[in-house]
mmCIF file of C-alpha atoms in Angstrom:
data_model
loop_
_atom_site.group_PDB
_atom_site.id
_atom_site.type_symbol
_atom_site.label_atom_id
_atom_site.label_comp_id
_atom_site.label_asym_id
_atom_site.label_seq_id
_atom_site.Cartn_x
_atom_site.Cartn_y
_atom_site.Cartn_z
ATOM 1 C CA MET A 280 53.501 -66.647 -154.374
ATOM 2 C CA SER A 281 50.003 -65.505 -153.613
ATOM 3 C CA LEU A 282 48.062 -66.808 -150.644
ATOM 4 C CA ASP A 283 45.526 -68.591 -152.872
ATOM 5 C CA LYS A 284 48.231 -70.550 -154.684
ATOM 6 C CA MET A 285 49.886 -71.501 -151.401
ATOM 7 C CA GLU A 286 46.552 -72.735 -150.027
ATOM 8 C CA GLY A 287 45.939 -74.674 -153.247
ATOM 9 C CA THR A 288 49.307 -76.414 -153.147
ATOM 10 C CA THR A 289 48.905 -77.175 -149.443
ATOM 11 C CA HIS A 290 45.428 -78.540 -150.091
ATOM 12 C CA SER A 291 46.658 -80.740 -152.935
ATOM 13 C CA LYS A 292 49.551 -82.030 -150.796
ATOM 14 C CA LEU A 293 47.135 -82.833 -147.989
ATOM 15 C CA LYS A 294 44.875 -84.696 -150.395
ATOM 16 C CA GLN A 295 47.798 -86.707 -151.781
ATOM 17 C CA TYR A 296 49.052 -87.560 -148.299
ATOM 18 C CA HIS A 297 45.548 -88.664 -147.255
ATOM 19 C CA GLN A 298 45.266 -90.949 -150.282
ATOM 20 C CA GLN A 299 48.743 -92.364 -149.724
ATOM 21 C CA ARG A 300 48.040 -92.984 -146.044
ATOM 22 C CA MET A 301 44.770 -94.755 -146.846
ATOM 23 C CA CYS A 302 46.453 -97.003 -149.425
ATOM 24 C CA LEU A 303 49.241 -97.848 -146.979
ATOM 25 C CA ILE A 304 46.777 -98.698 -144.214
ATOM 26 C CA ILE A 305 44.685 -100.917 -146.487
ATOM 27 C CA GLY A 306 47.745 -102.621 -147.967
ATOM 28 C CA GLY A 307 49.386 -103.102 -144.578
ATOM 29 C CA VAL A 308 46.309 -104.615 -142.980
ATOM 30 C CA CYS A 309 45.716 -106.927 -145.951
ATOM 31 C CA SER A 310 49.335 -108.057 -145.937
ATOM 32 C CA LEU A 311 49.235 -108.755 -142.205
ATOM 33 C CA VAL A 312 45.969 -110.680 -142.443
ATOM 34 C CA ILE A 313 47.187 -112.818 -145.341
ATOM 35 C CA GLY A 314 50.475 -113.541 -143.567
ATOM 36 C CA VAL A 315 48.747 -114.530 -140.334
ATOM 37 C CA LEU A 316 46.203 -116.688 -142.171
ATOM 38 C CA ASN A 317 48.992 -118.477 -144.057
ATOM 39 C CA ILE A 318 50.774 -119.190 -140.780
ATOM 40 C CA ILE A 319 47.590 -120.447 -139.145
ATOM 41 C CA SER A 320 46.662 -122.659 -142.078
ATOM 42 C CA SER A 321 50.106 -124.201 -142.566
ATOM 43 C CA GLY A 322 51.017 -124.486 -138.891
ATOM 44 C CA TYR A 323 54.541 -123.092 -139.274
ATOM 45 C CA ILE A 324 56.242 -119.902 -140.418
ATOM 46 C CA GLU A 325 57.742 -119.858 -143.887
ATOM 47 C CA PRO A 326 60.160 -117.088 -144.911
ATOM 48 C CA TYR A 327 57.571 -115.690 -147.330
ATOM 49 C CA ASP A 328 55.014 -115.332 -144.532
ATOM 50 C CA GLY A 329 57.525 -113.571 -142.295
ATOM 51 C CA GLY A 330 58.383 -111.184 -145.112
ATOM 52 C CA GLN A 331 54.725 -110.476 -145.718
ATOM 53 C CA ILE A 332 54.164 -109.665 -142.055
ATOM 54 C CA ILE A 333 57.223 -107.378 -142.027
ATOM 55 C CA LEU A 334 55.875 -105.640 -145.146
ATOM 56 C CA GLY A 335 52.510 -105.103 -143.470
ATOM 57 C CA LEU A 336 54.113 -103.675 -140.344
ATOM 58 C CA GLY A 337 56.323 -101.433 -142.478
ATOM 59 C CA CYS A 338 53.306 -100.096 -144.353
ATOM 60 C CA LEU A 339 51.458 -99.354 -141.131
ATOM 61 C CA GLY A 340 54.521 -97.690 -139.630
ATOM 62 C CA TYR A 341 55.008 -95.499 -142.678
ATOM 63 C CA SER A 342 51.330 -94.519 -142.576
ATOM 64 C CA MET A 343 51.916 -93.237 -139.033
ATOM 65 C CA ALA A 344 54.853 -91.160 -140.280
ATOM 66 C CA ILE A 345 52.626 -89.706 -142.981
ATOM 67 C CA SER A 346 50.027 -88.868 -140.315
ATOM 68 C CA LYS A 347 52.637 -86.661 -138.653
ATOM 69 C CA LYS A 348 53.289 -84.899 -141.974
ATOM 70 C CA ILE A 349 49.559 -84.353 -142.412
ATOM 71 C CA SER A 350 49.235 -82.781 -138.973
ATOM 72 C CA GLN A 351 52.251 -80.530 -139.681
ATOM 73 C CA LEU A 352 50.757 -79.374 -142.986
ATOM 74 C CA ARG A 353 47.432 -78.669 -141.295
ATOM 75 C CA ALA A 354 49.185 -76.607 -138.615
ATOM 76 C CA GLU A 355 51.117 -74.675 -141.285
ATOM 77 C CA SER A 356 47.959 -73.967 -143.272
ATOM 78 C CA GLN A 357 46.161 -72.772 -140.141
ATOM 79 C CA SER A 358 49.029 -70.424 -139.277
ATOM 80 C CA GLU A 359 49.099 -69.081 -142.875
ATOM 81 C CA LYS A 360 45.388 -68.283 -142.756
ATOM 82 C CA GLN A 361 45.809 -66.199 -139.620
#
């Protein structure tokens, strides 16, 4: 594989990971906010609200895992350029 193709595939992977991370962050924050607002408005925790909060935390946790992948890909692309 030529160096240009490797840089192109790494660049496209980085772009996809950035988009996925952004969607996970937005979705996680929205899910958490809706869950907390439902709890505040009703005064007690329903199973649905707990599930929504767990989903939001899961999304935010997975976005952190993707951040590690992004930093690894950046490090690999920097080492390939040198």
